XYZ file of C-alpha atoms in Angstrom:
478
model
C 51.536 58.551 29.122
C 48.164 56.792 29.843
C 48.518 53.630 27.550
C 45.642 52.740 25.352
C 44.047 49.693 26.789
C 43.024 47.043 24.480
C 40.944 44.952 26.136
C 43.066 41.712 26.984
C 46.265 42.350 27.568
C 48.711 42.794 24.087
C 51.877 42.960 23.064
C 51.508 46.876 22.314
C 51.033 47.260 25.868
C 53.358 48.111 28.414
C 53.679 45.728 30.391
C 56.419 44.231 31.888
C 57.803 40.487 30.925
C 57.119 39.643 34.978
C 53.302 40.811 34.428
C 52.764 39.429 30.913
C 54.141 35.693 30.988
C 52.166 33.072 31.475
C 54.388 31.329 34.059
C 54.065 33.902 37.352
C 53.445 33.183 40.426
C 51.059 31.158 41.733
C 51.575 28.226 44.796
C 49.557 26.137 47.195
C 50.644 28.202 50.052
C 51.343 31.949 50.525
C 55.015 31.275 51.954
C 55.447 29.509 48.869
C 53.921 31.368 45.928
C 56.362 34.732 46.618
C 59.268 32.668 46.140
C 58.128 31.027 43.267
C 57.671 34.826 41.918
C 60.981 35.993 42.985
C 62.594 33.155 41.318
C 60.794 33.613 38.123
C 61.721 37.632 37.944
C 65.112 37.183 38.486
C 65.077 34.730 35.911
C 63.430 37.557 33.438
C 65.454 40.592 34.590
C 68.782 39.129 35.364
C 70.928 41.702 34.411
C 69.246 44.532 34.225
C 67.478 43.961 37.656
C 69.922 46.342 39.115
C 69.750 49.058 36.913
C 65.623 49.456 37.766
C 66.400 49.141 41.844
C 68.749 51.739 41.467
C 66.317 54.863 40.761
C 64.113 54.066 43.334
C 66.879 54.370 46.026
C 68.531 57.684 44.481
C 65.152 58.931 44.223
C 64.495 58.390 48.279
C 67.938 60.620 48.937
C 67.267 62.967 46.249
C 63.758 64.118 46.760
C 63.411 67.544 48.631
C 60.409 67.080 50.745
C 58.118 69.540 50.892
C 56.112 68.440 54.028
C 59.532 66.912 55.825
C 57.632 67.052 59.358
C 54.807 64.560 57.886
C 54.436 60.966 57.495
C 55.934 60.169 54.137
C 53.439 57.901 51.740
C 55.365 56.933 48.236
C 53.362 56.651 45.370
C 54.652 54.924 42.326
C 52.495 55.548 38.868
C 53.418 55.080 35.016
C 52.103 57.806 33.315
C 54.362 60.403 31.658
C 54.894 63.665 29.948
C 51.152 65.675 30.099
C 49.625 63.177 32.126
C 52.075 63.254 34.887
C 51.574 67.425 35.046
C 47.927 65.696 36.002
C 49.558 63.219 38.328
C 51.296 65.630 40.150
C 48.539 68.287 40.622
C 45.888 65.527 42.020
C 49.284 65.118 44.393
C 49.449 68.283 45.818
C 45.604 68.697 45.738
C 46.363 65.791 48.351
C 49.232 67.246 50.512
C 47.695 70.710 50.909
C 43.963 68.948 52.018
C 45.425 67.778 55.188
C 48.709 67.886 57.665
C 49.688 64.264 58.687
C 51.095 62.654 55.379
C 53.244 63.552 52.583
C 52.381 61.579 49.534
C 55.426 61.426 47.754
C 54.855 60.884 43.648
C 57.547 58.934 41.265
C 56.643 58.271 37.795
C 57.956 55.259 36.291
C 56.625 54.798 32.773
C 59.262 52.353 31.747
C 59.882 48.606 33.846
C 57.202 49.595 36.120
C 56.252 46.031 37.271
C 59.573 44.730 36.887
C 60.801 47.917 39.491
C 57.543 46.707 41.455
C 58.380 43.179 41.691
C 62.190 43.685 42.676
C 60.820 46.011 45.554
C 58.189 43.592 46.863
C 61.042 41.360 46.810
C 63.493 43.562 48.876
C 61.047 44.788 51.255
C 61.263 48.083 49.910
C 57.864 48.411 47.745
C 56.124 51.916 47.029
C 53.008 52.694 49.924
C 50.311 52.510 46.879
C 50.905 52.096 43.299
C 48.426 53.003 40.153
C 48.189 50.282 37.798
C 46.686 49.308 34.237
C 48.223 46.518 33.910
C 46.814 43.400 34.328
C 48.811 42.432 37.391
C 45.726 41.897 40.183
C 45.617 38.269 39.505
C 49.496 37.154 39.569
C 50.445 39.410 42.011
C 47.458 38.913 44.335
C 47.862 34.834 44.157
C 52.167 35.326 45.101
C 50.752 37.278 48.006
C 52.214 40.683 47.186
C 49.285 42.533 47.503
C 46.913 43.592 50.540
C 43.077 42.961 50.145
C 41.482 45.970 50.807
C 38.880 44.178 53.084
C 42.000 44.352 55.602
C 42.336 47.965 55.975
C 38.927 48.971 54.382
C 36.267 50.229 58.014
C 33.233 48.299 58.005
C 31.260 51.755 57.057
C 33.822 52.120 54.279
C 33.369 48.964 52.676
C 29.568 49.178 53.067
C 29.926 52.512 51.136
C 31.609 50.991 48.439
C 29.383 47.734 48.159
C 26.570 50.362 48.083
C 27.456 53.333 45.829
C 29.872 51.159 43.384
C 28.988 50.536 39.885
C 28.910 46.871 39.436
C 32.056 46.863 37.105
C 34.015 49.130 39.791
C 33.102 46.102 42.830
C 34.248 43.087 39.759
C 37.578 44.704 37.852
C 40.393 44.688 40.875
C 38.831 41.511 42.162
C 40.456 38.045 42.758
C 38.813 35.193 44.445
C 36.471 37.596 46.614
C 38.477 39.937 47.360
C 39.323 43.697 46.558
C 42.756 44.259 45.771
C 42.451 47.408 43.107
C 40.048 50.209 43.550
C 39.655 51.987 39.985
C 40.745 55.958 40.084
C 39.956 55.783 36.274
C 37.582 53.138 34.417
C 37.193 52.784 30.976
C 34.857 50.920 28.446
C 34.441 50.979 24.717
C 32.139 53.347 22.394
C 31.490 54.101 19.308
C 33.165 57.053 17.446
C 31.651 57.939 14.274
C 31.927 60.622 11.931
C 28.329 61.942 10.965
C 28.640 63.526 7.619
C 30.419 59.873 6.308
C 26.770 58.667 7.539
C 24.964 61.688 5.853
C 26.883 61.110 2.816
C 25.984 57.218 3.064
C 22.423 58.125 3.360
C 22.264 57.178 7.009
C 19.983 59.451 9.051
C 20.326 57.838 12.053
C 23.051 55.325 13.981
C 22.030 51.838 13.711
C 20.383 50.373 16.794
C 22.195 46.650 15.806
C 25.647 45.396 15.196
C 24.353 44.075 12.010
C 22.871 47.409 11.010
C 25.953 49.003 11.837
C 28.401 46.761 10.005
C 26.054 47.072 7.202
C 26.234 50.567 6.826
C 29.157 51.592 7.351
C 30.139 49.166 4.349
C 29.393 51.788 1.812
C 31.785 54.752 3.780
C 34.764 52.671 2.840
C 36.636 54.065 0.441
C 39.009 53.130 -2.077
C 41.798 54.943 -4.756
C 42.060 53.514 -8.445
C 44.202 50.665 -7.619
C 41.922 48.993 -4.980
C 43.812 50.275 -1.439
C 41.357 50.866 1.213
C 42.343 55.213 2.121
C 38.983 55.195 4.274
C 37.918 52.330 6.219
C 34.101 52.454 7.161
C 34.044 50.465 10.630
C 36.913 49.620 12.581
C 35.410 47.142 15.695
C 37.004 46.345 18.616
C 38.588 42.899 19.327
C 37.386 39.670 20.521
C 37.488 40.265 24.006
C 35.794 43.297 23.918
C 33.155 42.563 22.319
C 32.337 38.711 22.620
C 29.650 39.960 25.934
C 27.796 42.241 23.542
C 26.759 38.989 21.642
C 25.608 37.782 25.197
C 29.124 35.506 25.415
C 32.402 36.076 27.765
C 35.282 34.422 28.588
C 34.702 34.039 32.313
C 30.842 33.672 34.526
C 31.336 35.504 37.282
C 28.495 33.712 39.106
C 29.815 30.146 38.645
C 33.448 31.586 38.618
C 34.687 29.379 35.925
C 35.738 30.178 32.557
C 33.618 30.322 29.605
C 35.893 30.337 26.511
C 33.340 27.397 24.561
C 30.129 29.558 25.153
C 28.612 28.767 21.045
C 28.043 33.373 21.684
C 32.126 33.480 21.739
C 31.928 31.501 18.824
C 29.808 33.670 16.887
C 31.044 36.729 17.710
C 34.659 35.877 15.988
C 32.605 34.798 13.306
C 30.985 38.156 13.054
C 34.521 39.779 13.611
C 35.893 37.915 10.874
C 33.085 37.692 8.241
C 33.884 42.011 8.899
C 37.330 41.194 7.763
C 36.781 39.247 5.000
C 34.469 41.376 3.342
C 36.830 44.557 3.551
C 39.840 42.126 2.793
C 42.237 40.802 4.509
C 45.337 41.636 3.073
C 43.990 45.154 2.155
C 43.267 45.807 5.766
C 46.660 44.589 7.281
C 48.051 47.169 4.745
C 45.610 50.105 5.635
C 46.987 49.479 8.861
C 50.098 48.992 8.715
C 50.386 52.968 7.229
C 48.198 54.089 10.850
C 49.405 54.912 13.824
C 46.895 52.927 15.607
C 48.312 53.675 19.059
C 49.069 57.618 18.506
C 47.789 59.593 21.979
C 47.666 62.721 20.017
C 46.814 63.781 16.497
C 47.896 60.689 14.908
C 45.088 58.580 15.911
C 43.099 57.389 12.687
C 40.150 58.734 13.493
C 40.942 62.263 14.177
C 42.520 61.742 10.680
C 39.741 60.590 8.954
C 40.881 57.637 8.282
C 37.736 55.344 9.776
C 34.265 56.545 9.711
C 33.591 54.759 12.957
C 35.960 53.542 15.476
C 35.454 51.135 19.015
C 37.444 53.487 21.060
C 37.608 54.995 25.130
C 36.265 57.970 26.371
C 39.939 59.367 26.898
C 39.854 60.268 23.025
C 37.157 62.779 23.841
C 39.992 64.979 25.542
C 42.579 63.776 23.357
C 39.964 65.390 19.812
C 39.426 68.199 22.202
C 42.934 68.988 22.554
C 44.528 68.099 18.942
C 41.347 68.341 16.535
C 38.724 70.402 18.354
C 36.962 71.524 15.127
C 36.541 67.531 14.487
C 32.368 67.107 13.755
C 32.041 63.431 15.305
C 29.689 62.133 17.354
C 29.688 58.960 19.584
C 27.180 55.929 20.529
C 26.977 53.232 22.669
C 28.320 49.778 20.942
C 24.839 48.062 19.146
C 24.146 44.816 19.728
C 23.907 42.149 17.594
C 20.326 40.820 17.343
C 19.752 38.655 20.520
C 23.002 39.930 21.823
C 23.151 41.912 25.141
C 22.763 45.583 25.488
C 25.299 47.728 27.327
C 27.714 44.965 27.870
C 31.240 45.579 27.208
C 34.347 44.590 28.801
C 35.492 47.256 31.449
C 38.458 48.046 32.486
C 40.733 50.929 33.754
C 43.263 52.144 36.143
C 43.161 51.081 39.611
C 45.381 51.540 42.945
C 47.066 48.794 44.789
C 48.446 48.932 47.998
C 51.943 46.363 48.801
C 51.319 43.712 51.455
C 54.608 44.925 52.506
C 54.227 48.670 52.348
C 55.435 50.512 55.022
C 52.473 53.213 55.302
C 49.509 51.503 54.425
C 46.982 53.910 56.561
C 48.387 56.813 54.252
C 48.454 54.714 51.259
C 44.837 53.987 52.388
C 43.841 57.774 52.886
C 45.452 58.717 49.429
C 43.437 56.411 47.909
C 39.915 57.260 49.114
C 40.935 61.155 48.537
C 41.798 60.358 44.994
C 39.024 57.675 44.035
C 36.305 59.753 45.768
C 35.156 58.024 48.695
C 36.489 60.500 51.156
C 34.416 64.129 48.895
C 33.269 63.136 45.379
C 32.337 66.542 44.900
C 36.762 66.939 44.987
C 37.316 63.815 43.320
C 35.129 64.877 40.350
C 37.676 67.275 39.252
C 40.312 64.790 39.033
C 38.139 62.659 36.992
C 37.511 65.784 34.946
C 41.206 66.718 34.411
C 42.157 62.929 33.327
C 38.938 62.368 31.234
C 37.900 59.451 33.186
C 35.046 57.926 34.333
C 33.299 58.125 37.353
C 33.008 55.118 39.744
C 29.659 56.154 41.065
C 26.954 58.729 40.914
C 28.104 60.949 43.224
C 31.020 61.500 41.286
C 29.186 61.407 38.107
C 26.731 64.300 39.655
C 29.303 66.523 41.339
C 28.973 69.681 39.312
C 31.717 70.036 37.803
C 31.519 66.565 36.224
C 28.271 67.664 34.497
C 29.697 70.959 33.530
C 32.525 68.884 31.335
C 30.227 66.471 29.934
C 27.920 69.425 29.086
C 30.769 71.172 27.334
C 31.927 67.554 25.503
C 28.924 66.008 25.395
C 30.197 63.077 23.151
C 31.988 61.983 26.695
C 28.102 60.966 28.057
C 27.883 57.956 26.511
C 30.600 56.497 28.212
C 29.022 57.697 31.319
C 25.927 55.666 30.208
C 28.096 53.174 29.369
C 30.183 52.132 32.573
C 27.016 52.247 34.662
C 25.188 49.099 33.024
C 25.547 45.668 34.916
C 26.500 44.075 31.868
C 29.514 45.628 31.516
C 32.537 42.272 32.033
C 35.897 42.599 33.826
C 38.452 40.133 32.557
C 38.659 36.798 33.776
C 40.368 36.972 37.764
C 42.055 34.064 36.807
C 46.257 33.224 38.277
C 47.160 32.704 34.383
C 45.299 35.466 32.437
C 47.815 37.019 30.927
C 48.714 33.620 29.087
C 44.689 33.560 28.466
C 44.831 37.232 27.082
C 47.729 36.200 24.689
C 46.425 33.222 23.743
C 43.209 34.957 22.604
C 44.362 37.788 20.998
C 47.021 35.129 19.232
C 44.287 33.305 17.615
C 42.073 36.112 17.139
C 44.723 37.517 14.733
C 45.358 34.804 13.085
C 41.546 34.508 12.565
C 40.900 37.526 11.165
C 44.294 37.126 8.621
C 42.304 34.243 7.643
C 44.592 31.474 8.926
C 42.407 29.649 10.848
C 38.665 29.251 10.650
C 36.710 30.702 14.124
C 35.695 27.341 15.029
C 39.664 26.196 15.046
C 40.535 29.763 16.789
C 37.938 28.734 20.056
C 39.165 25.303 19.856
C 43.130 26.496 20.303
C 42.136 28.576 22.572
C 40.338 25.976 24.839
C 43.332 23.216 24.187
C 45.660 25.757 25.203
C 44.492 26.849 28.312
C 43.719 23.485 29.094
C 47.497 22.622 28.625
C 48.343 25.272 30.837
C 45.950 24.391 33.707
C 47.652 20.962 33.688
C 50.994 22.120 33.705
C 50.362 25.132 36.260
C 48.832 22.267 38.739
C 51.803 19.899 37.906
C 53.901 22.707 39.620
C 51.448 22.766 42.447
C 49.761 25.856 41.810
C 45.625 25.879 42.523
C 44.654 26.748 38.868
């Protein structure tokens, strides 16, 4: 199952303990940063280390090849149930385009990074591995992962400097160079329901974030004792929308972080002055009764139970499929007044190839086949079949691309969306998963009204501060 990204990594995602910590990885020297990395997983999965080697192995003996006269290429992913049926088809789509490799698929939805990690460690890694997680950083600093500048042909990577949307060259970056290439991107929208706005007397959507949260005040609804049983705008979190008020936590020009910009500031502000005024408590309870998370039916919105969400374009297929007589509509996220249009914080899933992988030249061909640098007019179906978006035009304007935003034509405004240079990856930094915690930490206890905003950037700040300090006490560079 595809998970639902969030923005900065959470703790409803599924990552691994190895991927999430704040204490990976990370060294003066490459000889010395993987063992650093081995030392700290085996630390984190003693014990059950075994038990996620073992599949891999049986898996190797088990599997009846196909293609047994071609070069095999094993390809490690996490999705599940109907995704991997998708998985699997973009596989053989693969095997039957050419005759030299056999890409060889294993799903691994559970312990992914932690099976990852223990096969870096062994020598006995997958060719190419999809990802969501955010792993580039950690891994890429313990050395574990090949740039693609090293296998990439000078008229390939010219290609992909050239045709790439900007947030498709910035989100598997660290320190200059490539290590994911996104089969799969994703950025935030609005989804709104247009009678709630009929019935609030809005004719059209708002063209500001103040306009919006304005409106949308009056399509939350409440029963006799006071409980919230329609909530009018649900926003997305501090991370995802702290560029939209022309902030960021990271400036990708002076490659430094940017966690005191006063637009950060503001924007939780905003995000909490949203909270406030719907209540706090009432919220938490709203939500607590949602299944926030659901990848079918369950998902609030198809429910009714916001009148606008800050969701992905994966929820187009997922209302197609569970709630296709849904009337909803969807817009690009407003900004505030000043703020920036068409930024966002991008994000998605990308492939990464093992330094140590065996078959990197089929891991190589596998990915250009899937991303679309080898046909887009091929690759577009893929796109089509997961409900992705596109990392280029020529993906985006392969015919059958246009034919399924034609037919769900709520899924265009993501298109828009991941094409504007103001859309933000997250900050390449060695320690940002202990940055994404640390925001979303403080962001939550922001909007339970805990802390004030001000305190919120301020912990934020002190922590990561802390942790620079003690990271380069252990002699890592950052």
């Amino acid at each position: 199952m595809q998970a639902r990204w969030r923005g900065f990594c959470s703790s409803r995602s599924s990552r691994s303990p190895a991927s999430c910590s704040g204490h990976n990885g990370g060294g003066s020297t490459m000889a010395v940063k993987p063992i650093r990395t081995v030392l700290a997983v085996v630390v984190l999965v003693l014990g059950g280390a075994f038990l996620f080697a073992r599949p891999h192995n049986e898996s190797r003996e088990t599997i009846q090849r196909k293609y047994p006269g071609r070069i095999p290429v094993r390809f490690w992913h996490m999705w599940s149930a109907e995704w991997k049926v998708v998985i699997d088809r973009i596989v053989d789509r693969y095997n039957k385009s050419q005759s030299k490799y056999e890409v060889i698929a294993l799903s691994v939805p559970a312990g992914a990074d932690t099976k990852f990690l223990l096969g870096a460690m062994g020598g006995d890694p997958p060719d190419v591995m999809a990802q969501w997680n955010p792993v580039i950083p950690t891994w890429a600093e313990g050395g574990m992962l090949m740039p693609f500048e090293d296998i990439m042909s000078p008229a390939e990577r010219e290609k992909f400097e050239r045709e790439s949307y900007p947030i498709v060259k910035r989100v598997g970056q660290y320190k200059g160079k490539t290590y994911g290439i996104p089969i799969g991107l994703q950025v935030k929208g609005v989804f709104y329901l247009p009678e709630a706005f009929r019935e609030a007397g809005v004719k059209e959507f708002p063209k500001t974030w103040e306009e919006l949260c304005a409106v949308t005040q009056k399509m939350t609804q409440r029963d006799a004792n006071g409980n919230i049983t329609r909530l009018g705008f649900m926003p997305g979190n501090w991370a995802e929308t702290s560029a939209l008020f022309g902030g960021g936590f990271y400036d990708f020009d002076k490659d430094e972080l940017t966690i005191g910009n006063p637009k950060n500031l503001e924007c939780l502000q905003s995000l909490v002055a949203l909270r406030q005024r719907d209540g706090y408590d009432a919220v938490s309870r709203f939500q607590s009764g949602l299944n926030s998370s659901s990848f079918a039916g369950g998902w609030p919105f198809i429910i009714g139970a916001y009148a606008a969400d800050m969701d992905g374009p994966w929820r187009v297929e997922q209302i197609a499929k569970y709630a296709p007589k849904l009337d909803y509509a969807t817009a690009l996220v407003p900004p505030p007044k000043g703020g920036s249009a068409g930024a966002g914080l991008g994000s998605g899933n990308f492939m990464i190839i093992p330094r140590s992988a065996k078959e990197k030249a089929g891991a190589w061909d596998f990915v250009k086949y899937w991303s679309g640098m080898t046909n887009p007019q091929v690759a577009a179906e893929f796109y089509v079949w997961g409900g992705w978006l596109p990392p280029n035009d020529a993906v985006a304007n392969a015919p059958i691309y246009q034919k399924y935003i034609k037919e769900h034509p709520q899924f265009g405004t993501f298109v828009e969306a991941i094409k504007s240079p103001n859309i933000r990856a997250q900050p390449p930094v060695a320690y940002q998963v202990f940055l994404n915690d640390t925001v979303q930490k403080v962001e939550d206890l922001a909007l339970r009204g805990k802390i004030s905003p001000e305190d919120a950037v301020k912990q934020v700040q002190s922590s990561v501060d802390e942790e620079i300090v003690r990271r380069k006490r252990l002699g890592y560079d950052e």
